[in-house]
mmCIF file of C-alpha atoms and ligand atoms in Angstrom:
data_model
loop_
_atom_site.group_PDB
_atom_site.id
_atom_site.type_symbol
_atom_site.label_atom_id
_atom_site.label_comp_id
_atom_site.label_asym_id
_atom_site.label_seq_id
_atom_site.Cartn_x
_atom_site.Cartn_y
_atom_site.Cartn_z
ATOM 1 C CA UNK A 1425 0.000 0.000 0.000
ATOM 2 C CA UNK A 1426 1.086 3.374 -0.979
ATOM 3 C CA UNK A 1427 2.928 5.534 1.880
ATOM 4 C CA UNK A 1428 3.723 9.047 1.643
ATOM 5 C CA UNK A 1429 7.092 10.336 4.362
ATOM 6 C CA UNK A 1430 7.739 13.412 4.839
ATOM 7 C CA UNK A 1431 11.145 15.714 5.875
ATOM 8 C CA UNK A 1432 11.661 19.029 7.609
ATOM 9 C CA UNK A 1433 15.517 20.014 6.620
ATOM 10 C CA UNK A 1434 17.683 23.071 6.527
ATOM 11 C CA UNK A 1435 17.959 24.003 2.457
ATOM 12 C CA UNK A 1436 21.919 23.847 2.701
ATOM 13 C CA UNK A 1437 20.967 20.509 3.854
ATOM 14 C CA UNK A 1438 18.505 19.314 1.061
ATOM 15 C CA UNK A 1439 20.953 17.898 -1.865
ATOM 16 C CA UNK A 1440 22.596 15.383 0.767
ATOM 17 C CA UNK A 1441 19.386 14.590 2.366
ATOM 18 C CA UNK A 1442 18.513 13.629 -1.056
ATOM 19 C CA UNK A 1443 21.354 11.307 -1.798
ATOM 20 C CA UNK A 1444 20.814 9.732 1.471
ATOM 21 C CA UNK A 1445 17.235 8.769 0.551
ATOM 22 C CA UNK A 1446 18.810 7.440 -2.450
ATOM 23 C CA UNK A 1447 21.083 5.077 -0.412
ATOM 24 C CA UNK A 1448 19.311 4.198 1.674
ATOM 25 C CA UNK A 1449 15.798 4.189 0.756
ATOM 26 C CA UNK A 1450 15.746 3.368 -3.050
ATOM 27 C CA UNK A 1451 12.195 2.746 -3.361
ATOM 28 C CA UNK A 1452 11.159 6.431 -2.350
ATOM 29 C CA UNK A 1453 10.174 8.370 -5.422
ATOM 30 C CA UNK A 1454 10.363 12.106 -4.690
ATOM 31 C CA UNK A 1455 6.838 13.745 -4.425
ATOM 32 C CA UNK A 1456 6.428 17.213 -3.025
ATOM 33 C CA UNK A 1457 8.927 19.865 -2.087
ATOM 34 C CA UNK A 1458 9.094 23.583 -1.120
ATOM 35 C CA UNK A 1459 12.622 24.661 0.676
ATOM 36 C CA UNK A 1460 13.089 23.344 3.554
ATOM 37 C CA UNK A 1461 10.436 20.691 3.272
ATOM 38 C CA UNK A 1462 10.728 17.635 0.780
ATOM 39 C CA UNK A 1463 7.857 14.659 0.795
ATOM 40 C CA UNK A 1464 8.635 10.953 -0.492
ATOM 41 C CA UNK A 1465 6.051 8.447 -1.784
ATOM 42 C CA UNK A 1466 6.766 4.453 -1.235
ATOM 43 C CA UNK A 1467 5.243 1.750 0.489
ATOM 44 C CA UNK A 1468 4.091 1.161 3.897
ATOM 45 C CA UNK A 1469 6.157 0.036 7.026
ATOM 46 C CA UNK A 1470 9.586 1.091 6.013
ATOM 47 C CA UNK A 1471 11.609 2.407 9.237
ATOM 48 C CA UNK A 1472 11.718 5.976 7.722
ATOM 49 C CA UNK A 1473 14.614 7.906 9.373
ATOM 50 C CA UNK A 1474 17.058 9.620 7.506
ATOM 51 C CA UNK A 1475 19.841 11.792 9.138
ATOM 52 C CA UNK A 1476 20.210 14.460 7.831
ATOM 53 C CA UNK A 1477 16.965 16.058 8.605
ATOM 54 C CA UNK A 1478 15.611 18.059 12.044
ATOM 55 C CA UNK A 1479 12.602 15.788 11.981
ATOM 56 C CA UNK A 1480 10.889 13.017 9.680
ATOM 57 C CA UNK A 1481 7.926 11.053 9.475
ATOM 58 C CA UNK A 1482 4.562 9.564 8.200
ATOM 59 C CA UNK A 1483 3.001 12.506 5.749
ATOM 60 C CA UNK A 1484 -1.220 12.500 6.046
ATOM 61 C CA UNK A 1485 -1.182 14.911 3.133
ATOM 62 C CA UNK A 1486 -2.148 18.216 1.861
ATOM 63 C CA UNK A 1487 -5.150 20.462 4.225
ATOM 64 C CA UNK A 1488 -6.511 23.693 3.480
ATOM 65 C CA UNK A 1489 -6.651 25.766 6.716
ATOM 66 C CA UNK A 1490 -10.679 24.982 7.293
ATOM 67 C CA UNK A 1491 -9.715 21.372 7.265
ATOM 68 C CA UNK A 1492 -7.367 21.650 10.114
ATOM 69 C CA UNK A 1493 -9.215 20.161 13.124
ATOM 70 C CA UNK A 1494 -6.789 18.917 16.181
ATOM 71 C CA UNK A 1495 -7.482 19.307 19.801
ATOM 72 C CA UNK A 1496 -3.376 19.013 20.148
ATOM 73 C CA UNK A 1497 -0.449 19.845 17.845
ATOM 74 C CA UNK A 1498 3.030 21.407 16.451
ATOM 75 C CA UNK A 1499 2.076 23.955 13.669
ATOM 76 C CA UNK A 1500 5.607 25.379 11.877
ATOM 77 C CA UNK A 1501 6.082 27.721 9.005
ATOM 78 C CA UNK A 1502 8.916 26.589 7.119
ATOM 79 C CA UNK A 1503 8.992 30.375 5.979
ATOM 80 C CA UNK A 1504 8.590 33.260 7.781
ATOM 81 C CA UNK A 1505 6.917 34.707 4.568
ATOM 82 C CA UNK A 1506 3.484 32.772 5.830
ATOM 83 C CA UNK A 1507 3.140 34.148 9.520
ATOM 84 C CA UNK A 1508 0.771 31.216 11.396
ATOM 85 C CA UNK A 1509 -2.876 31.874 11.724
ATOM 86 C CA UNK A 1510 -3.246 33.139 15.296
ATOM 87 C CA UNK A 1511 -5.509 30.752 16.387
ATOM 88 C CA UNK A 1512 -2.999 28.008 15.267
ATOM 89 C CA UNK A 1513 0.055 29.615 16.905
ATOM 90 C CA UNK A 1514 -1.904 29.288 20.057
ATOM 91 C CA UNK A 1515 -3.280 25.681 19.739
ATOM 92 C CA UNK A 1516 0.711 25.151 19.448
ATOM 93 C CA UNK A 1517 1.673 26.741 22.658
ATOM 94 C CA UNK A 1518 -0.409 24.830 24.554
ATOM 95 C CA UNK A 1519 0.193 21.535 23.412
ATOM 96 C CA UNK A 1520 2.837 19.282 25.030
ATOM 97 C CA UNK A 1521 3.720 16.093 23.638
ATOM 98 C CA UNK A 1522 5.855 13.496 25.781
ATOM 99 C CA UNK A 1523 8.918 11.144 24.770
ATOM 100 C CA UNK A 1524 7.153 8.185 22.957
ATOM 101 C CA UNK A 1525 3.486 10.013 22.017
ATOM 102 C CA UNK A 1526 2.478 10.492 18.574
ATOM 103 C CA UNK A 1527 3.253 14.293 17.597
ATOM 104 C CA UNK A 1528 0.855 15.899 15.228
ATOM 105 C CA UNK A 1529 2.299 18.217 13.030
ATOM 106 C CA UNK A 1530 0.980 21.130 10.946
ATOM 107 C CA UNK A 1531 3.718 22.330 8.281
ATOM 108 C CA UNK A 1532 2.430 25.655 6.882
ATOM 109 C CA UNK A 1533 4.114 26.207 3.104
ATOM 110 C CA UNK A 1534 2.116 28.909 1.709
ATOM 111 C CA UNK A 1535 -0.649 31.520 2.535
ATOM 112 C CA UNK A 1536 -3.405 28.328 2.607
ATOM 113 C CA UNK A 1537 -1.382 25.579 2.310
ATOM 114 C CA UNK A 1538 -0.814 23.330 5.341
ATOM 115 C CA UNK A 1539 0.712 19.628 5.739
ATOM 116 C CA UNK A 1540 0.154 17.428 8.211
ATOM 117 C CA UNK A 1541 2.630 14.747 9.574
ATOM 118 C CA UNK A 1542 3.036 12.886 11.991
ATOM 119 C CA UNK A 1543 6.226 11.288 14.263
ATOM 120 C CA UNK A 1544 6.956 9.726 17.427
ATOM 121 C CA UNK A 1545 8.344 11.862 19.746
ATOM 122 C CA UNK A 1546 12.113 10.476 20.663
ATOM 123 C CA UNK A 1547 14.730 11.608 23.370
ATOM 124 C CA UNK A 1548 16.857 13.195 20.998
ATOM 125 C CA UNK A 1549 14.262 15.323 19.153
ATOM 126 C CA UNK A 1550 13.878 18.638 20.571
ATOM 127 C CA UNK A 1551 10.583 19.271 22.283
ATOM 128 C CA UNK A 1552 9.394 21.884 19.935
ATOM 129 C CA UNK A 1553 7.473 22.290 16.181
ATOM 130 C CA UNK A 1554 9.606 21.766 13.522
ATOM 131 C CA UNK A 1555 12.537 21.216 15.857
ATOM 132 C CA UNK A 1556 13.271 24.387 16.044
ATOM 133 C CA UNK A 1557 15.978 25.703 18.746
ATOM 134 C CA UNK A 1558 15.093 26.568 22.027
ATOM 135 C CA UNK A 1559 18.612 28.530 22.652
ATOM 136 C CA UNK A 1560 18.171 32.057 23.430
ATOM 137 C CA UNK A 1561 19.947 34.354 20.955
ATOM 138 C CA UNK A 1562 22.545 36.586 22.201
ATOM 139 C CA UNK A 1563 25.877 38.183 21.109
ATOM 140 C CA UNK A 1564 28.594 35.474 20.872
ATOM 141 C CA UNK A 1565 31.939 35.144 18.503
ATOM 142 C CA UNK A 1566 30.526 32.562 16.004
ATOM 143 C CA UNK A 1567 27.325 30.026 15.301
ATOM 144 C CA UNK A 1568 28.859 27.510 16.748
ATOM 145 C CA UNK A 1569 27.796 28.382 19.828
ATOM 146 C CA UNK A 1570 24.293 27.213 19.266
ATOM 147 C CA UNK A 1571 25.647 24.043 17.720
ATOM 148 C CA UNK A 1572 27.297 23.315 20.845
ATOM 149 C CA UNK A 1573 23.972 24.386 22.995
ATOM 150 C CA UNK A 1574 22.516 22.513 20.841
ATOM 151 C CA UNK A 1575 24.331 19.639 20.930
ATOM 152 C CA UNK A 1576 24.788 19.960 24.751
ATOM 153 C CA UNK A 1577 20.611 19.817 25.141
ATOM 154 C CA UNK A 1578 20.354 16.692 22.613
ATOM 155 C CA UNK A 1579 22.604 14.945 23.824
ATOM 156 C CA UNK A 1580 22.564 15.561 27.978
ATOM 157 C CA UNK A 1581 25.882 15.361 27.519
ATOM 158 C CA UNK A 1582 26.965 14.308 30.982
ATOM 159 C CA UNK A 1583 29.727 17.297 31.483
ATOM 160 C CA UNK A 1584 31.259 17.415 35.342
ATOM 161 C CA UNK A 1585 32.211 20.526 36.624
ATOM 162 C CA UNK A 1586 35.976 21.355 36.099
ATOM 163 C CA UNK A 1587 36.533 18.897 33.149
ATOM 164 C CA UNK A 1588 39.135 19.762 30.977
ATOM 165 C CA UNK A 1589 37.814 19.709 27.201
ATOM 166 C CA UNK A 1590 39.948 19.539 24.355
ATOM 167 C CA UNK A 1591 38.619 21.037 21.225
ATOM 168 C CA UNK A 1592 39.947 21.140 18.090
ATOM 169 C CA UNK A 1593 39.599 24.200 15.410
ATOM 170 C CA UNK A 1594 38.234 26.327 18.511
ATOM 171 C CA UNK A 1595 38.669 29.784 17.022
ATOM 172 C CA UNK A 1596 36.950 32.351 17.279
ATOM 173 C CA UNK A 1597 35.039 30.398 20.059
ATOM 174 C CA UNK A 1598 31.804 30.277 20.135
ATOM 175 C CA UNK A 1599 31.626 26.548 21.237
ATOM 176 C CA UNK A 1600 34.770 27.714 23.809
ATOM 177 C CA UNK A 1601 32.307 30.426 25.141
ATOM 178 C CA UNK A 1602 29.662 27.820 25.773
ATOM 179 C CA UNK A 1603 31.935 25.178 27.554
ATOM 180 C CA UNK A 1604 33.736 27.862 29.800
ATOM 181 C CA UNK A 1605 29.856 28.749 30.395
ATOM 182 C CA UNK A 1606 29.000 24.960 31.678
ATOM 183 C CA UNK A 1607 32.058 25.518 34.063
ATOM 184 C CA UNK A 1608 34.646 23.403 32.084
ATOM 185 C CA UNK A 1609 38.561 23.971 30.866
ATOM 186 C CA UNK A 1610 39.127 24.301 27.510
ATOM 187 C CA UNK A 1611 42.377 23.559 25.618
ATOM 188 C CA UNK A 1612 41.406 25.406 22.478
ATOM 189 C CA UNK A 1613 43.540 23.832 19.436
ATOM 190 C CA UNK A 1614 43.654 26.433 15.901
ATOM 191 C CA UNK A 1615 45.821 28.790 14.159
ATOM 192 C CA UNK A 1616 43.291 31.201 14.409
ATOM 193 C CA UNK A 1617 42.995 34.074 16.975
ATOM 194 C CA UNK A 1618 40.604 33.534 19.455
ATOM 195 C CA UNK A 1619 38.087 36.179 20.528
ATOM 196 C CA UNK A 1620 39.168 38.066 23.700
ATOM 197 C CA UNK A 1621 36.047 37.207 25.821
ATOM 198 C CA UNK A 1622 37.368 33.765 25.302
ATOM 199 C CA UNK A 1623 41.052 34.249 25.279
ATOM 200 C CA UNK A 1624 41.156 36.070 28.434
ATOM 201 C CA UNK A 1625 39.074 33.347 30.848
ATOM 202 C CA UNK A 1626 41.489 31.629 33.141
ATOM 203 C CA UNK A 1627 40.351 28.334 31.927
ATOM 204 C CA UNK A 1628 41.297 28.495 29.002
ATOM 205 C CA UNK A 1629 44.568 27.584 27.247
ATOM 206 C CA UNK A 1630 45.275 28.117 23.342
ATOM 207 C CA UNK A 1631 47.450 26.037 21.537
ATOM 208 C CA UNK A 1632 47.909 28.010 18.588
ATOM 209 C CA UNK A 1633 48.909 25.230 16.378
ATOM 210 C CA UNK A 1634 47.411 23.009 13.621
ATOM 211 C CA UNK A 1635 45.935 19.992 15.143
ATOM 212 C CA UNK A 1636 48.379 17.463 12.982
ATOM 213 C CA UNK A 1637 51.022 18.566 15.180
ATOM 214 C CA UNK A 1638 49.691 17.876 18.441
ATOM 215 C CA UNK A 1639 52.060 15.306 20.488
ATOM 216 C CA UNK A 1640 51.841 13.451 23.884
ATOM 217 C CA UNK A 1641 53.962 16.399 25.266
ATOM 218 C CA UNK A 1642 51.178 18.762 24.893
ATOM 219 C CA UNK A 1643 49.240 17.394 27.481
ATOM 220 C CA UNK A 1644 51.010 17.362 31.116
ATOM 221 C CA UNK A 1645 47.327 15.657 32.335
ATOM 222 C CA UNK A 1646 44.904 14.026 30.370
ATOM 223 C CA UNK A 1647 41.744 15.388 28.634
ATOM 224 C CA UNK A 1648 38.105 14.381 29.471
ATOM 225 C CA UNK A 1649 36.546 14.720 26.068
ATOM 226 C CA UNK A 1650 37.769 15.876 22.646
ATOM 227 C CA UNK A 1651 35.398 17.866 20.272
ATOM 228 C CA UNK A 1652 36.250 18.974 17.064
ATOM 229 C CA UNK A 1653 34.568 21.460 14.592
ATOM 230 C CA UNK A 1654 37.826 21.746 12.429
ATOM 231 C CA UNK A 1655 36.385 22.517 8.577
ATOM 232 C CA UNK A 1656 38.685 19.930 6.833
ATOM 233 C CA UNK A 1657 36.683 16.853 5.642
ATOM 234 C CA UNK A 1658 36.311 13.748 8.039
ATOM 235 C CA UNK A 1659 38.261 11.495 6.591
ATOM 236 C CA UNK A 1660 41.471 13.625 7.719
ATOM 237 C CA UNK A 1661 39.556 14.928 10.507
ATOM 238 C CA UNK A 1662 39.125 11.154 12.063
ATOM 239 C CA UNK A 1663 42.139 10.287 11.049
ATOM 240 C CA UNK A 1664 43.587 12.425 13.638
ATOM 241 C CA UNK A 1665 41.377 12.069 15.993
ATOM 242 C CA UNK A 1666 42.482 8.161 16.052
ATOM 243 C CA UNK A 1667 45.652 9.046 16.046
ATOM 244 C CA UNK A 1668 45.183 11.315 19.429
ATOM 245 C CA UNK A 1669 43.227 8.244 21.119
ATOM 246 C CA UNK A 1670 46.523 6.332 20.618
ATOM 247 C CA UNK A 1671 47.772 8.463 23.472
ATOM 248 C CA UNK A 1672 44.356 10.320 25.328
ATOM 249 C CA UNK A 1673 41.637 8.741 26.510
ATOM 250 C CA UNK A 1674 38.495 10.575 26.790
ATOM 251 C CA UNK A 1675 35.552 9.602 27.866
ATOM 252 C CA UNK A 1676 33.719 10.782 25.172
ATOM 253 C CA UNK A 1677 34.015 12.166 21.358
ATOM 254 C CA UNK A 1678 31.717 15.108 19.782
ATOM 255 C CA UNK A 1679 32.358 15.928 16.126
ATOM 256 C CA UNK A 1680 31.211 18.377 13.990
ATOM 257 C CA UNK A 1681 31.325 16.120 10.606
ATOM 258 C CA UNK A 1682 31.592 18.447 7.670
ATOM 259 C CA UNK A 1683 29.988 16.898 4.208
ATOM 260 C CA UNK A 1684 30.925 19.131 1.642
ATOM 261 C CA UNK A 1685 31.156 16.585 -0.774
ATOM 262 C CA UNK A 1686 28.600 13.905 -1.361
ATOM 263 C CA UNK A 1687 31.386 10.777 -1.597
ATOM 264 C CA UNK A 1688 31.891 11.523 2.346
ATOM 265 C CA UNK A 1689 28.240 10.048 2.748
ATOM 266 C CA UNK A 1690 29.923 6.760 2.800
ATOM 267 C CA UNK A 1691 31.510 7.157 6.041
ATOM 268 C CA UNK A 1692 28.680 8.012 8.105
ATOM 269 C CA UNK A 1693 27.225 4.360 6.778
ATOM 270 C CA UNK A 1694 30.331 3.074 8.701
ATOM 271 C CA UNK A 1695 31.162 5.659 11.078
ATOM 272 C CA UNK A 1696 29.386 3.557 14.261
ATOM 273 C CA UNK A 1697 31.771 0.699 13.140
ATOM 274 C CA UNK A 1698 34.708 2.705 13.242
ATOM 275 C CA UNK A 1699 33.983 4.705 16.366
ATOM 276 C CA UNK A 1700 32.813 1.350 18.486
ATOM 277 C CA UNK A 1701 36.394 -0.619 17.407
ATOM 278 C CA UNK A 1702 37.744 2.331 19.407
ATOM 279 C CA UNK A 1703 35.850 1.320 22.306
ATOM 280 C CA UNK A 1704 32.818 3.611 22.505
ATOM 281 C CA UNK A 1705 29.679 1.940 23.311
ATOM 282 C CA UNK A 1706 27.337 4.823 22.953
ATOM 283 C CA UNK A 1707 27.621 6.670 18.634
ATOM 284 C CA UNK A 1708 24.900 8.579 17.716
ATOM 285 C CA UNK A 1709 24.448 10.591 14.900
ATOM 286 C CA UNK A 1710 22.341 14.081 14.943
ATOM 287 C CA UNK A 1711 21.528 16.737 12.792
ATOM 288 C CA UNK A 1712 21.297 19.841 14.387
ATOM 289 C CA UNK A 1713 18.731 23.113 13.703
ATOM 290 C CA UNK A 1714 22.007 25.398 13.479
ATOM 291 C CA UNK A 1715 23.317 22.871 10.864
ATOM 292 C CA UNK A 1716 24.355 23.636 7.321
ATOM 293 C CA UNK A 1717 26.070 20.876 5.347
ATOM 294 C CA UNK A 1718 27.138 18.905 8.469
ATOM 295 C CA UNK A 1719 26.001 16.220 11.494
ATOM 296 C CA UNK A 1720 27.235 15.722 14.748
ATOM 297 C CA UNK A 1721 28.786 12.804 16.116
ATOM 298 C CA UNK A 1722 28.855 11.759 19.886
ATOM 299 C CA UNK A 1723 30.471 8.851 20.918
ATOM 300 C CA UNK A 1724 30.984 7.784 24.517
ATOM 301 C CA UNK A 1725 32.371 5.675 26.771
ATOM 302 C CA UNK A 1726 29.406 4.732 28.904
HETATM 303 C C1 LIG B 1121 34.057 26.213 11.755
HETATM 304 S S1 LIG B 1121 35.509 26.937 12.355
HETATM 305 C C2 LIG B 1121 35.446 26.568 14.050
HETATM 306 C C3 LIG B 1121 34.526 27.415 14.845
HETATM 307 C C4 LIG B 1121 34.830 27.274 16.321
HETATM 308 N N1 LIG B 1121 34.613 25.921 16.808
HETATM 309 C C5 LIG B 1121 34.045 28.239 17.157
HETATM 310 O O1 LIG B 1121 33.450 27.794 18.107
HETATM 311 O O2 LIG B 1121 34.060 29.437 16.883
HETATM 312 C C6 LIG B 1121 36.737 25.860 11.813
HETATM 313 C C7 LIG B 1121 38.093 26.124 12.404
HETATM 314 O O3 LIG B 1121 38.944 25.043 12.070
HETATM 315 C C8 LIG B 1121 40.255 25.580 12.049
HETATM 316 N N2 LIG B 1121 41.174 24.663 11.380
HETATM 317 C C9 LIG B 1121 41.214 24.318 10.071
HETATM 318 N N3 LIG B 1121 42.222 23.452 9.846
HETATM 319 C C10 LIG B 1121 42.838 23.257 11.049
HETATM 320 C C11 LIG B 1121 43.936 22.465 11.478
HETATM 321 N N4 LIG B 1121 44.611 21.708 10.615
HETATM 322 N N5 LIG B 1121 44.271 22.494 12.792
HETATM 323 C C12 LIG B 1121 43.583 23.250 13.668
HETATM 324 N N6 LIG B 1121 42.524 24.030 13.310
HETATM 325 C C13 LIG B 1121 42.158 24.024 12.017
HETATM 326 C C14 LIG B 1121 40.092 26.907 11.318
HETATM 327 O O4 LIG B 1121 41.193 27.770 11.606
HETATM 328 C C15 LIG B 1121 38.765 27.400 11.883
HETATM 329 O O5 LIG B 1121 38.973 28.313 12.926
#
């Protein structure tokens, strides 16, 4: 029987989101798309969820605004040309769906043109329509920042006070910022200068060298986790990492994985693989709301 699935992505996002389908889900034939929001038609009962997406699930089809009757759900514009009917907006703020319940959600893509889909709600999805962030916006020295938050509030990344973070390609510091925030020590690892509001906090420590030349001498005591948002593509970027792990042992791995071209799809298929012959139990894979052309990786030690 016929099934219709239906994505919520970031446009950078879209082309790779498509290739993955085609990996992974041959049998989808693309239906219905508007930026930022692509529909597939198949069959029934296929285990529909791609990566690189904020949210996915089972489409129920096209609506006009009269035929929207729910006594609970999510309503998104996925552009902020089409501001939500009021009484819509509303109906969203007051519903609360919990971890495991059946979300409803009402994807507005033009001035009377709503979608509705449906998804179970997971522990990684964020608790709000269209998986939007929840961060607060405020003045900090680059997006990555929110990707951290982000990542952070995904994740519950279990961070204890005073743990010394290593992160690689940490300038200007916007993840820095948000780890000196959670009370942690950052060894910041890039070339590039770091912004002062960063630089200047006692805990933290710049190594202002490329990461290839890091060396057991660099570290007088270990490091508690190593993340890495270094823009060079992943295979170089893992290779390093594994080459660090031959002489650190964190308790836990988060990496930005840049995909700027489409052949490095092929190591996310075997990234789990790769990461658990390390030792890490726990590898997940999330894309983010402040992602572009990238997912994070989180591997731990559990
Ligand atoms: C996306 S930016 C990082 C943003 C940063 N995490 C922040 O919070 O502001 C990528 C960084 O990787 C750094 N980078 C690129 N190649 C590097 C290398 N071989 N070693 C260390 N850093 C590198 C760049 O200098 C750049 O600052």
């Amino acid at each position: 029987m016929t099934q219709y699935y239906f994505v919520l992505t970031n446009p950078e996002a879209e082309v790779i989101l498509k290739e993955e389908i085609k990996l992974r889900y041959p049998e989808l034939r693309l239906s219905y798309s508007r930026p930022g929001f692509i529909t597939f038609k198949g069959v029934k009962d296929i285990k529909f969820n791609p990566l690189f997406c904020r949210v996915s699930g089972i489409s129920l089809g096209k609506f006009k605004k009269q035929e929207i009757k729910f006594e609970k759900a999510w309503f998104y514009s996925v552009n902020n040309k089409w501001e939500l009917p009021p009484e819509f907006k509303s109906l969203s703020d007051k519903s609360i769906f919990k971890k495991g319940e059946s979300v409803n959600l009402v994807m507005m893509t033009g001035a009377d043109e709503f979608w509705v889909g449906s998804y179970t709600l997971q522990s990684h999805h964020f608790q709000t329509p269209g998986e939007v962030s929840s961060i607060l916006q405020k003045e900090v020295p680059s997006r990555a920042y929110y990707k951290m938050a982000e990542t952070y509030e995904a994740f519950d990344l279990p961070f204890d006070h005073q743990e010394t973070i290593l992160e690689l390609g940490s300038a200007p510091g916007g993840a820095s910022l948000f780890l000196l925030e959670q009370d942690l020590k950052v060894l910041g690892v890039d070339p590039g200068e770091m912004d002062p509001i960063v630089a200047k906090n006692y805990d933290f420590k710049h190594i202002r060298r490329a990461f290839e030349t890091l060396t057991e001498n660099d570290f007088k005591t270990g490091v508690d986790w190593i993340i890495s948002d270094i823009n060079l593509p992943p295979t170089i970027v893992l290779r390093e990492i594994f080459r660090l792990l031959t002489f650190l042992e964190p308790r836990g791995i988060i990496v930005n994985l840049k995909l700027n071209d489409l052949k490095h799809l092929e190591i996310v298929a075997t990234i789990r693989d790769q990461m658990k012959r390390q030792g890490f139990e726990k590898v997940e894979l999330k894309y983010l709301p402040s992602h572009r052309k990238e997912i994070a990786l989180i591997a731990l030690h559990s």
